[in-house]
Amino acid sequence: MNHWKESAEVLSRLAELAAAGERAALATVVHIVGSAYRRPGAKFLIEQTGSTLGSVSGGCLEADVREVAQGVLASRTPRLRHYQTGADEDMVWGLGLGCNGAVDVFVQPATEGPLADLAAPLRTLLAGESPFAIATVVDGGEGVGATLVVEAGGATHGSLGMFGTPDLDRLAAERARGLLPAGRSGVHDLGGRRVFVEVLPPPPHLVVCGAGEDAIPLVAYAADAGFRVTVVDHRPALLAPERFPQASRLIAARPQEPEIDLPPGRSLAVVKTHSLAHDREWARRLLAAGLPHVGMLGPRERTETILREIGAADRDTERVFGPVGLDLGADGPRQVAISIVAELLAFIAQRQPRHLCERREAIHVG
């Protein structure tokens, strides 16, 4: 979900640069082994002026990637850079990182060439709700940088087949469609080429019921994390756009209204109107809609009272998280918002929250 938001931001910035006649290169993590801060698909935009957007690491690789990007802009030729992030004796361009991993970063021109040619359909797809994939030749001779966009419905944009194997488009499209359900990006050997297939599942929606002051940090943090946030409240004055600039939609409605254009069923929700009657009816509405996660602000006894009053079945109560949020000792709207977003991220990732130092297996598997 973070890569979808990151990609949208990069494409938006590229449109601004193209309009101004300025140039930029895009660095993308395509493969990781062992410990790595970012997953395949992470993006780092480097403008010719030196300005940047995004990242491919925690800050340890960006300086070298900037230099590579300037060379790519000068030569107009993409490059695949391999980084070993091992111990002090295993230096990376003068840096002993000690991270015990490896990262492959592909750097390509972004304001010209195949990526620039596909910017318009990519922006359209990123504004939608359907998964898609981007297949890019990252190694294997002539045609490095050729790009094919594959939609879930079968449509494609761009081409890989103009170089080498005529069937490369077909092979890449078949592989991409097979990867869409799992949503996992990676490098694949296709037709004698190394092709990075980036799978982009659409981000989950978050419905926040209640537009009080404590909703402001929750909406901001959730949007920053990649959720598409809809705020619903029966008080139009609280739904001023300047209060929620990062919200995707603001809806003035009461839970009893029959026609409310709520996001798709895969949405998550947090109910926090601070009104027992309104929270009860929102819980009833959201559970009936089949949402997999309905978070309730307030003490456990309040949530249990609401569930009794609406006659929630046992199978429905399993989807209710009240009090919502992880036990972080949070105090105040900002800290509570952090605990709620942390719970939402763990739910989406199907992870049991715990300290990372207790985890023995890899955090990110490349």
JSON list of C-alpha atoms in Angstrom, two decimals, residues 39-225:
[
{"chain": "A", "resi": 39, "resn": "ARG", "atom": "CA", "xyz": [11.15, -3.75, -0.25]},
{"chain": "A", "resi": 40, "resn": "PRO", "atom": "CA", "xyz": [11.16, -4.31, -4.03]},
{"chain": "A", "resi": 41, "resn": "GLY", "atom": "CA", "xyz": [9.19, -1.50, -5.62]},
{"chain": "A", "resi": 42, "resn": "ALA", "atom": "CA", "xyz": [10.48, 1.27, -3.34]},
{"chain": "A", "resi": 43, "resn": "LYS", "atom": "CA", "xyz": [11.21, 4.40, -5.39]},
{"chain": "A", "resi": 44, "resn": "PHE", "atom": "CA", "xyz": [13.64, 7.32, -5.23]},
{"chain": "A", "resi": 45, "resn": "LEU", "atom": "CA", "xyz": [13.23, 10.19, -7.71]},
{"chain": "A", "resi": 46, "resn": "ILE", "atom": "CA", "xyz": [16.36, 12.23, -8.40]},
{"chain": "A", "resi": 47, "resn": "GLU", "atom": "CA", "xyz": [15.94, 15.50, -10.26]},
{"chain": "A", "resi": 48, "resn": "GLN", "atom": "CA", "xyz": [18.72, 16.99, -12.34]},
{"chain": "A", "resi": 49, "resn": "THR", "atom": "CA", "xyz": [18.79, 19.91, -9.88]},
{"chain": "A", "resi": 50, "resn": "GLY", "atom": "CA", "xyz": [19.59, 17.49, -7.04]},
{"chain": "A", "resi": 51, "resn": "SER", "atom": "CA", "xyz": [16.16, 17.53, -5.40]},
{"chain": "A", "resi": 52, "resn": "THR", "atom": "CA", "xyz": [14.82, 14.11, -4.43]},
{"chain": "A", "resi": 53, "resn": "LEU", "atom": "CA", "xyz": [11.59, 12.37, -3.48]},
{"chain": "A", "resi": 54, "resn": "GLY", "atom": "CA", "xyz": [11.26, 8.99, -1.77]},
{"chain": "A", "resi": 55, "resn": "SER", "atom": "CA", "xyz": [14.00, 6.54, -0.78]},
{"chain": "A", "resi": 56, "resn": "VAL", "atom": "CA", "xyz": [15.57, 3.16, -1.56]},
{"chain": "A", "resi": 57, "resn": "SER", "atom": "CA", "xyz": [17.11, 2.62, 1.89]},
{"chain": "A", "resi": 58, "resn": "GLY", "atom": "CA", "xyz": [17.25, 4.13, 5.33]},
{"chain": "A", "resi": 59, "resn": "GLY", "atom": "CA", "xyz": [19.67, 6.73, 3.99]},
{"chain": "A", "resi": 60, "resn": "CYS", "atom": "CA", "xyz": [22.82, 4.66, 3.49]},
{"chain": "A", "resi": 61, "resn": "LEU", "atom": "CA", "xyz": [22.56, 4.14, -0.30]},
{"chain": "A", "resi": 62, "resn": "GLU", "atom": "CA", "xyz": [21.02, 7.40, -1.45]},
{"chain": "A", "resi": 63, "resn": "ALA", "atom": "CA", "xyz": [24.29, 9.34, -1.88]},
{"chain": "A", "resi": 64, "resn": "ASP", "atom": "CA", "xyz": [25.67, 6.79, -4.34]},
{"chain": "A", "resi": 65, "resn": "VAL", "atom": "CA", "xyz": [22.32, 6.40, -6.09]},
{"chain": "A", "resi": 66, "resn": "ARG", "atom": "CA", "xyz": [22.27, 10.16, -6.66]},
{"chain": "A", "resi": 67, "resn": "GLU", "atom": "CA", "xyz": [25.62, 9.94, -8.45]},
{"chain": "A", "resi": 68, "resn": "VAL", "atom": "CA", "xyz": [24.45, 7.00, -10.53]},
{"chain": "A", "resi": 69, "resn": "ALA", "atom": "CA", "xyz": [21.30, 8.92, -11.43]},
{"chain": "A", "resi": 70, "resn": "GLN", "atom": "CA", "xyz": [23.27, 11.90, -12.68]},
{"chain": "A", "resi": 71, "resn": "GLY", "atom": "CA", "xyz": [25.27, 9.55, -14.90]},
{"chain": "A", "resi": 72, "resn": "VAL", "atom": "CA", "xyz": [22.05, 8.01, -16.22]},
{"chain": "A", "resi": 73, "resn": "LEU", "atom": "CA", "xyz": [20.70, 11.45, -17.05]},
{"chain": "A", "resi": 74, "resn": "ALA", "atom": "CA", "xyz": [23.90, 12.33, -18.88]},
{"chain": "A", "resi": 75, "resn": "SER", "atom": "CA", "xyz": [24.08, 9.08, -20.86]},
{"chain": "A", "resi": 76, "resn": "ARG", "atom": "CA", "xyz": [20.31, 8.48, -21.16]},
{"chain": "A", "resi": 77, "resn": "THR", "atom": "CA", "xyz": [21.15, 4.82, -20.42]},
{"chain": "A", "resi": 78, "resn": "PRO", "atom": "CA", "xyz": [19.56, 2.87, -17.52]},
{"chain": "A", "resi": 79, "resn": "ARG", "atom": "CA", "xyz": [21.80, 1.09, -15.00]},
{"chain": "A", "resi": 80, "resn": "LEU", "atom": "CA", "xyz": [21.34, -1.79, -12.59]},
{"chain": "A", "resi": 81, "resn": "ARG", "atom": "CA", "xyz": [23.38, -1.23, -9.42]},
{"chain": "A", "resi": 82, "resn": "HIS", "atom": "CA", "xyz": [24.16, -4.02, -6.95]},
{"chain": "A", "resi": 83, "resn": "TYR", "atom": "CA", "xyz": [24.89, -3.16, -3.31]},
{"chain": "A", "resi": 84, "resn": "GLN", "atom": "CA", "xyz": [26.35, -5.52, -0.72]},
{"chain": "A", "resi": 85, "resn": "THR", "atom": "CA", "xyz": [25.46, -4.16, 2.72]},
{"chain": "A", "resi": 86, "resn": "GLY", "atom": "CA", "xyz": [27.67, -6.44, 4.79]},
{"chain": "A", "resi": 87, "resn": "ALA", "atom": "CA", "xyz": [30.30, -5.87, 7.46]},
{"chain": "A", "resi": 88, "resn": "ASP", "atom": "CA", "xyz": [33.05, -3.25, 7.56]},
{"chain": "A", "resi": 89, "resn": "GLU", "atom": "CA", "xyz": [35.39, -5.32, 5.41]},
{"chain": "A", "resi": 90, "resn": "ASP", "atom": "CA", "xyz": [32.63, -5.64, 2.77]},
{"chain": "A", "resi": 91, "resn": "MET", "atom": "CA", "xyz": [32.58, -2.01, 1.74]},
{"chain": "A", "resi": 92, "resn": "VAL", "atom": "CA", "xyz": [29.89, -0.34, -0.38]},
{"chain": "A", "resi": 93, "resn": "TRP", "atom": "CA", "xyz": [31.51, 2.54, -2.24]},
{"chain": "A", "resi": 94, "resn": "GLY", "atom": "CA", "xyz": [33.47, 3.48, 0.86]},
{"chain": "A", "resi": 95, "resn": "LEU", "atom": "CA", "xyz": [30.72, 2.62, 3.37]},
{"chain": "A", "resi": 96, "resn": "GLY", "atom": "CA", "xyz": [30.87, -0.31, 5.77]},
{"chain": "A", "resi": 97, "resn": "LEU", "atom": "CA", "xyz": [27.18, -0.74, 6.58]},
{"chain": "A", "resi": 98, "resn": "GLY", "atom": "CA", "xyz": [27.15, -4.00, 8.54]},
{"chain": "A", "resi": 99, "resn": "CYS", "atom": "CA", "xyz": [23.54, -4.76, 7.55]},
{"chain": "A", "resi": 100, "resn": "ASN", "atom": "CA", "xyz": [24.21, -8.27, 6.16]},
{"chain": "A", "resi": 101, "resn": "GLY", "atom": "CA", "xyz": [22.12, -7.95, 3.04]},
{"chain": "A", "resi": 102, "resn": "ALA", "atom": "CA", "xyz": [22.14, -7.13, -0.65]},
{"chain": "A", "resi": 103, "resn": "VAL", "atom": "CA", "xyz": [20.06, -4.68, -2.66]},
{"chain": "A", "resi": 104, "resn": "ASP", "atom": "CA", "xyz": [19.67, -4.30, -6.42]},
{"chain": "A", "resi": 105, "resn": "VAL", "atom": "CA", "xyz": [18.60, -0.83, -7.54]},
{"chain": "A", "resi": 106, "resn": "PHE", "atom": "CA", "xyz": [17.54, -0.05, -11.11]},
{"chain": "A", "resi": 107, "resn": "VAL", "atom": "CA", "xyz": [18.06, 3.56, -12.23]},
{"chain": "A", "resi": 108, "resn": "GLN", "atom": "CA", "xyz": [16.37, 4.82, -15.41]},
{"chain": "A", "resi": 109, "resn": "PRO", "atom": "CA", "xyz": [15.51, 8.12, -17.10]},
{"chain": "A", "resi": 110, "resn": "ALA", "atom": "CA", "xyz": [12.08, 9.18, -15.85]},
{"chain": "A", "resi": 111, "resn": "THR", "atom": "CA", "xyz": [11.20, 12.28, -17.89]},
{"chain": "A", "resi": 112, "resn": "GLU", "atom": "CA", "xyz": [11.99, 10.62, -21.21]},
{"chain": "A", "resi": 113, "resn": "GLY", "atom": "CA", "xyz": [11.93, 7.10, -22.60]},
{"chain": "A", "resi": 114, "resn": "PRO", "atom": "CA", "xyz": [9.54, 4.20, -21.85]},
{"chain": "A", "resi": 115, "resn": "LEU", "atom": "CA", "xyz": [8.58, 5.32, -18.34]},
{"chain": "A", "resi": 116, "resn": "ALA", "atom": "CA", "xyz": [7.72, 8.85, -19.48]},
{"chain": "A", "resi": 117, "resn": "ASP", "atom": "CA", "xyz": [5.69, 7.44, -22.37]},
{"chain": "A", "resi": 118, "resn": "LEU", "atom": "CA", "xyz": [3.57, 5.45, -19.91]},
{"chain": "A", "resi": 119, "resn": "ALA", "atom": "CA", "xyz": [3.09, 8.22, -17.35]},
{"chain": "A", "resi": 120, "resn": "ALA", "atom": "CA", "xyz": [-0.47, 9.06, -18.39]},
{"chain": "A", "resi": 121, "resn": "PRO", "atom": "CA", "xyz": [-1.94, 5.52, -18.17]},
{"chain": "A", "resi": 122, "resn": "LEU", "atom": "CA", "xyz": [-0.03, 4.95, -14.93]},
{"chain": "A", "resi": 123, "resn": "ARG", "atom": "CA", "xyz": [-1.55, 8.03, -13.35]},
{"chain": "A", "resi": 124, "resn": "THR", "atom": "CA", "xyz": [-5.01, 6.86, -14.44]},
{"chain": "A", "resi": 125, "resn": "LEU", "atom": "CA", "xyz": [-4.46, 3.43, -12.91]},
{"chain": "A", "resi": 126, "resn": "LEU", "atom": "CA", "xyz": [-3.13, 4.90, -9.67]},
{"chain": "A", "resi": 127, "resn": "ALA", "atom": "CA", "xyz": [-6.30, 6.96, -9.36]},
{"chain": "A", "resi": 128, "resn": "GLY", "atom": "CA", "xyz": [-8.40, 3.79, -9.64]},
{"chain": "A", "resi": 129, "resn": "GLU", "atom": "CA", "xyz": [-9.25, 0.76, -7.55]},
{"chain": "A", "resi": 130, "resn": "SER", "atom": "CA", "xyz": [-7.85, -2.14, -9.59]},
{"chain": "A", "resi": 131, "resn": "PRO", "atom": "CA", "xyz": [-4.50, -3.92, -9.17]},
{"chain": "A", "resi": 132, "resn": "PHE", "atom": "CA", "xyz": [-1.96, -3.76, -11.97]},
{"chain": "A", "resi": 133, "resn": "ALA", "atom": "CA", "xyz": [1.67, -4.61, -12.66]},
{"chain": "A", "resi": 134, "resn": "ILE", "atom": "CA", "xyz": [4.64, -2.89, -14.27]},
{"chain": "A", "resi": 135, "resn": "ALA", "atom": "CA", "xyz": [7.15, -5.16, -16.04]},
{"chain": "A", "resi": 136, "resn": "THR", "atom": "CA", "xyz": [10.54, -3.58, -16.77]},
{"chain": "A", "resi": 137, "resn": "VAL", "atom": "CA", "xyz": [13.61, -5.14, -18.41]},
{"chain": "A", "resi": 138, "resn": "VAL", "atom": "CA", "xyz": [16.43, -4.46, -15.94]},
{"chain": "A", "resi": 139, "resn": "ASP", "atom": "CA", "xyz": [19.21, -6.63, -17.39]},
{"chain": "A", "resi": 140, "resn": "GLY", "atom": "CA", "xyz": [20.01, -8.88, -20.33]},
{"chain": "A", "resi": 141, "resn": "GLY", "atom": "CA", "xyz": [21.36, -6.82, -23.20]},
{"chain": "A", "resi": 142, "resn": "GLU", "atom": "CA", "xyz": [19.58, -4.51, -25.60]},
{"chain": "A", "resi": 143, "resn": "GLY", "atom": "CA", "xyz": [16.25, -3.08, -24.53]},
{"chain": "A", "resi": 144, "resn": "VAL", "atom": "CA", "xyz": [17.02, -2.50, -20.86]},
{"chain": "A", "resi": 145, "resn": "GLY", "atom": "CA", "xyz": [14.40, -0.09, -19.56]},
{"chain": "A", "resi": 146, "resn": "ALA", "atom": "CA", "xyz": [11.61, -1.29, -21.87]},
{"chain": "A", "resi": 147, "resn": "THR", "atom": "CA", "xyz": [8.37, -1.29, -19.89]},
{"chain": "A", "resi": 148, "resn": "LEU", "atom": "CA", "xyz": [5.01, -3.02, -20.11]},
{"chain": "A", "resi": 149, "resn": "VAL", "atom": "CA", "xyz": [2.02, -2.12, -17.91]},
{"chain": "A", "resi": 150, "resn": "VAL", "atom": "CA", "xyz": [-0.39, -5.00, -17.33]},
{"chain": "A", "resi": 151, "resn": "GLU", "atom": "CA", "xyz": [-3.91, -4.41, -16.04]},
{"chain": "A", "resi": 152, "resn": "ALA", "atom": "CA", "xyz": [-5.88, -7.04, -14.14]},
{"chain": "A", "resi": 153, "resn": "GLY", "atom": "CA", "xyz": [-8.58, -6.99, -16.80]},
{"chain": "A", "resi": 154, "resn": "GLY", "atom": "CA", "xyz": [-6.14, -7.91, -19.57]},
{"chain": "A", "resi": 155, "resn": "ALA", "atom": "CA", "xyz": [-5.27, -4.56, -21.14]},
{"chain": "A", "resi": 156, "resn": "THR", "atom": "CA", "xyz": [-1.60, -3.68, -21.60]},
{"chain": "A", "resi": 157, "resn": "HIS", "atom": "CA", "xyz": [0.34, -0.50, -22.30]},
{"chain": "A", "resi": 158, "resn": "GLY", "atom": "CA", "xyz": [3.85, -0.23, -23.72]},
{"chain": "A", "resi": 159, "resn": "SER", "atom": "CA", "xyz": [5.95, -3.14, -24.94]},
{"chain": "A", "resi": 160, "resn": "LEU", "atom": "CA", "xyz": [8.95, -5.31, -24.17]},
{"chain": "A", "resi": 161, "resn": "GLY", "atom": "CA", "xyz": [8.76, -7.34, -27.38]},
{"chain": "A", "resi": 162, "resn": "MET", "atom": "CA", "xyz": [10.34, -4.73, -29.64]},
{"chain": "A", "resi": 163, "resn": "PHE", "atom": "CA", "xyz": [13.70, -5.98, -28.37]},
{"chain": "A", "resi": 164, "resn": "GLY", "atom": "CA", "xyz": [14.90, -9.59, -28.71]},
{"chain": "A", "resi": 165, "resn": "THR", "atom": "CA", "xyz": [12.21, -12.21, -28.15]},
{"chain": "A", "resi": 166, "resn": "PRO", "atom": "CA", "xyz": [8.92, -11.29, -29.89]},
{"chain": "A", "resi": 167, "resn": "ASP", "atom": "CA", "xyz": [6.99, -13.24, -27.24]},
{"chain": "A", "resi": 168, "resn": "LEU", "atom": "CA", "xyz": [8.41, -11.24, -24.34]},
{"chain": "A", "resi": 169, "resn": "ASP", "atom": "CA", "xyz": [5.23, -9.16, -23.97]},
{"chain": "A", "resi": 170, "resn": "ARG", "atom": "CA", "xyz": [3.12, -12.30, -23.75]},
{"chain": "A", "resi": 171, "resn": "LEU", "atom": "CA", "xyz": [5.47, -13.97, -21.26]},
{"chain": "A", "resi": 172, "resn": "ALA", "atom": "CA", "xyz": [5.63, -10.86, -19.08]},
{"chain": "A", "resi": 173, "resn": "ALA", "atom": "CA", "xyz": [1.86, -10.32, -19.18]},
{"chain": "A", "resi": 174, "resn": "GLU", "atom": "CA", "xyz": [1.18, -13.93, -18.21]},
{"chain": "A", "resi": 175, "resn": "ARG", "atom": "CA", "xyz": [3.67, -13.79, -15.37]},
{"chain": "A", "resi": 176, "resn": "ALA", "atom": "CA", "xyz": [2.33, -10.44, -14.15]},
{"chain": "A", "resi": 177, "resn": "ARG", "atom": "CA", "xyz": [-1.29, -11.59, -14.11]},
{"chain": "A", "resi": 178, "resn": "GLY", "atom": "CA", "xyz": [-0.25, -14.70, -12.19]},
{"chain": "A", "resi": 179, "resn": "LEU", "atom": "CA", "xyz": [1.42, -12.50, -9.56]},
{"chain": "A", "resi": 180, "resn": "LEU", "atom": "CA", "xyz": [-1.45, -10.05, -9.10]},
{"chain": "A", "resi": 181, "resn": "PRO", "atom": "CA", "xyz": [-3.43, -12.12, -6.54]},
{"chain": "A", "resi": 182, "resn": "ALA", "atom": "CA", "xyz": [-0.43, -12.49, -4.21]},
{"chain": "A", "resi": 183, "resn": "GLY", "atom": "CA", "xyz": [0.70, -8.91, -4.74]},
{"chain": "A", "resi": 184, "resn": "ARG", "atom": "CA", "xyz": [4.41, -9.72, -4.57]},
{"chain": "A", "resi": 185, "resn": "SER", "atom": "CA", "xyz": [7.00, -7.93, -6.71]},
{"chain": "A", "resi": 186, "resn": "GLY", "atom": "CA", "xyz": [10.28, -9.46, -7.90]},
{"chain": "A", "resi": 187, "resn": "VAL", "atom": "CA", "xyz": [12.76, -10.13, -10.70]},
{"chain": "A", "resi": 188, "resn": "HIS", "atom": "CA", "xyz": [12.00, -12.95, -13.15]},
{"chain": "A", "resi": 189, "resn": "ASP", "atom": "CA", "xyz": [14.00, -14.52, -15.99]},
{"chain": "A", "resi": 190, "resn": "LEU", "atom": "CA", "xyz": [11.83, -14.21, -19.10]},
{"chain": "A", "resi": 191, "resn": "GLY", "atom": "CA", "xyz": [12.98, -14.80, -22.67]},
{"chain": "A", "resi": 192, "resn": "GLY", "atom": "CA", "xyz": [16.64, -14.43, -21.75]},
{"chain": "A", "resi": 193, "resn": "ARG", "atom": "CA", "xyz": [16.04, -11.14, -19.94]},
{"chain": "A", "resi": 194, "resn": "ARG", "atom": "CA", "xyz": [15.81, -10.19, -16.28]},
{"chain": "A", "resi": 195, "resn": "VAL", "atom": "CA", "xyz": [12.43, -8.54, -15.90]},
{"chain": "A", "resi": 196, "resn": "PHE", "atom": "CA", "xyz": [11.32, -6.77, -12.74]},
{"chain": "A", "resi": 197, "resn": "VAL", "atom": "CA", "xyz": [7.59, -7.24, -12.24]},
{"chain": "A", "resi": 198, "resn": "GLU", "atom": "CA", "xyz": [6.22, -4.73, -9.78]},
{"chain": "A", "resi": 199, "resn": "VAL", "atom": "CA", "xyz": [2.77, -5.66, -8.53]},
{"chain": "A", "resi": 200, "resn": "LEU", "atom": "CA", "xyz": [0.66, -2.79, -7.23]},
{"chain": "A", "resi": 201, "resn": "PRO", "atom": "CA", "xyz": [-2.48, -3.79, -5.32]},
{"chain": "A", "resi": 202, "resn": "PRO", "atom": "CA", "xyz": [-4.75, -0.81, -4.58]},
{"chain": "A", "resi": 203, "resn": "PRO", "atom": "CA", "xyz": [-4.48, 0.63, -1.08]},
{"chain": "A", "resi": 204, "resn": "PRO", "atom": "CA", "xyz": [-7.10, -0.23, 1.54]},
{"chain": "A", "resi": 205, "resn": "HIS", "atom": "CA", "xyz": [-9.72, 2.32, 2.48]},
{"chain": "A", "resi": 206, "resn": "LEU", "atom": "CA", "xyz": [-10.21, 3.60, 6.00]},
{"chain": "A", "resi": 207, "resn": "VAL", "atom": "CA", "xyz": [-13.59, 4.99, 7.04]},
{"chain": "A", "resi": 208, "resn": "VAL", "atom": "CA", "xyz": [-13.38, 7.35, 10.02]},
{"chain": "A", "resi": 209, "resn": "CYS", "atom": "CA", "xyz": [-16.80, 7.93, 11.54]},
{"chain": "A", "resi": 210, "resn": "GLY", "atom": "CA", "xyz": [-16.57, 11.16, 13.47]},
{"chain": "A", "resi": 211, "resn": "ALA", "atom": "CA", "xyz": [-14.79, 14.38, 12.51]},
{"chain": "A", "resi": 212, "resn": "GLY", "atom": "CA", "xyz": [-13.92, 15.71, 15.95]},
{"chain": "A", "resi": 213, "resn": "GLU", "atom": "CA", "xyz": [-10.56, 17.22, 16.87]},
{"chain": "A", "resi": 214, "resn": "ASP", "atom": "CA", "xyz": [-9.05, 13.82, 17.66]},
{"chain": "A", "resi": 215, "resn": "ALA", "atom": "CA", "xyz": [-9.86, 12.63, 14.13]},
{"chain": "A", "resi": 216, "resn": "ILE", "atom": "CA", "xyz": [-7.48, 15.17, 12.60]},
{"chain": "A", "resi": 217, "resn": "PRO", "atom": "CA", "xyz": [-4.18, 13.38, 13.52]},
{"chain": "A", "resi": 218, "resn": "LEU", "atom": "CA", "xyz": [-5.73, 9.97, 12.80]},
{"chain": "A", "resi": 219, "resn": "VAL", "atom": "CA", "xyz": [-6.69, 10.96, 9.26]},
{"chain": "A", "resi": 220, "resn": "ALA", "atom": "CA", "xyz": [-3.30, 12.59, 8.65]},
{"chain": "A", "resi": 221, "resn": "TYR", "atom": "CA", "xyz": [-1.26, 9.63, 9.94]},
{"chain": "A", "resi": 222, "resn": "ALA", "atom": "CA", "xyz": [-3.40, 7.03, 8.17]},
{"chain": "A", "resi": 223, "resn": "ALA", "atom": "CA", "xyz": [-3.14, 8.90, 4.86]},
{"chain": "A", "resi": 224, "resn": "ASP", "atom": "CA", "xyz": [0.64, 9.22, 5.31]},
{"chain": "A", "resi": 225, "resn": "ALA", "atom": "CA", "xyz": [0.78, 5.45, 5.85]}
]
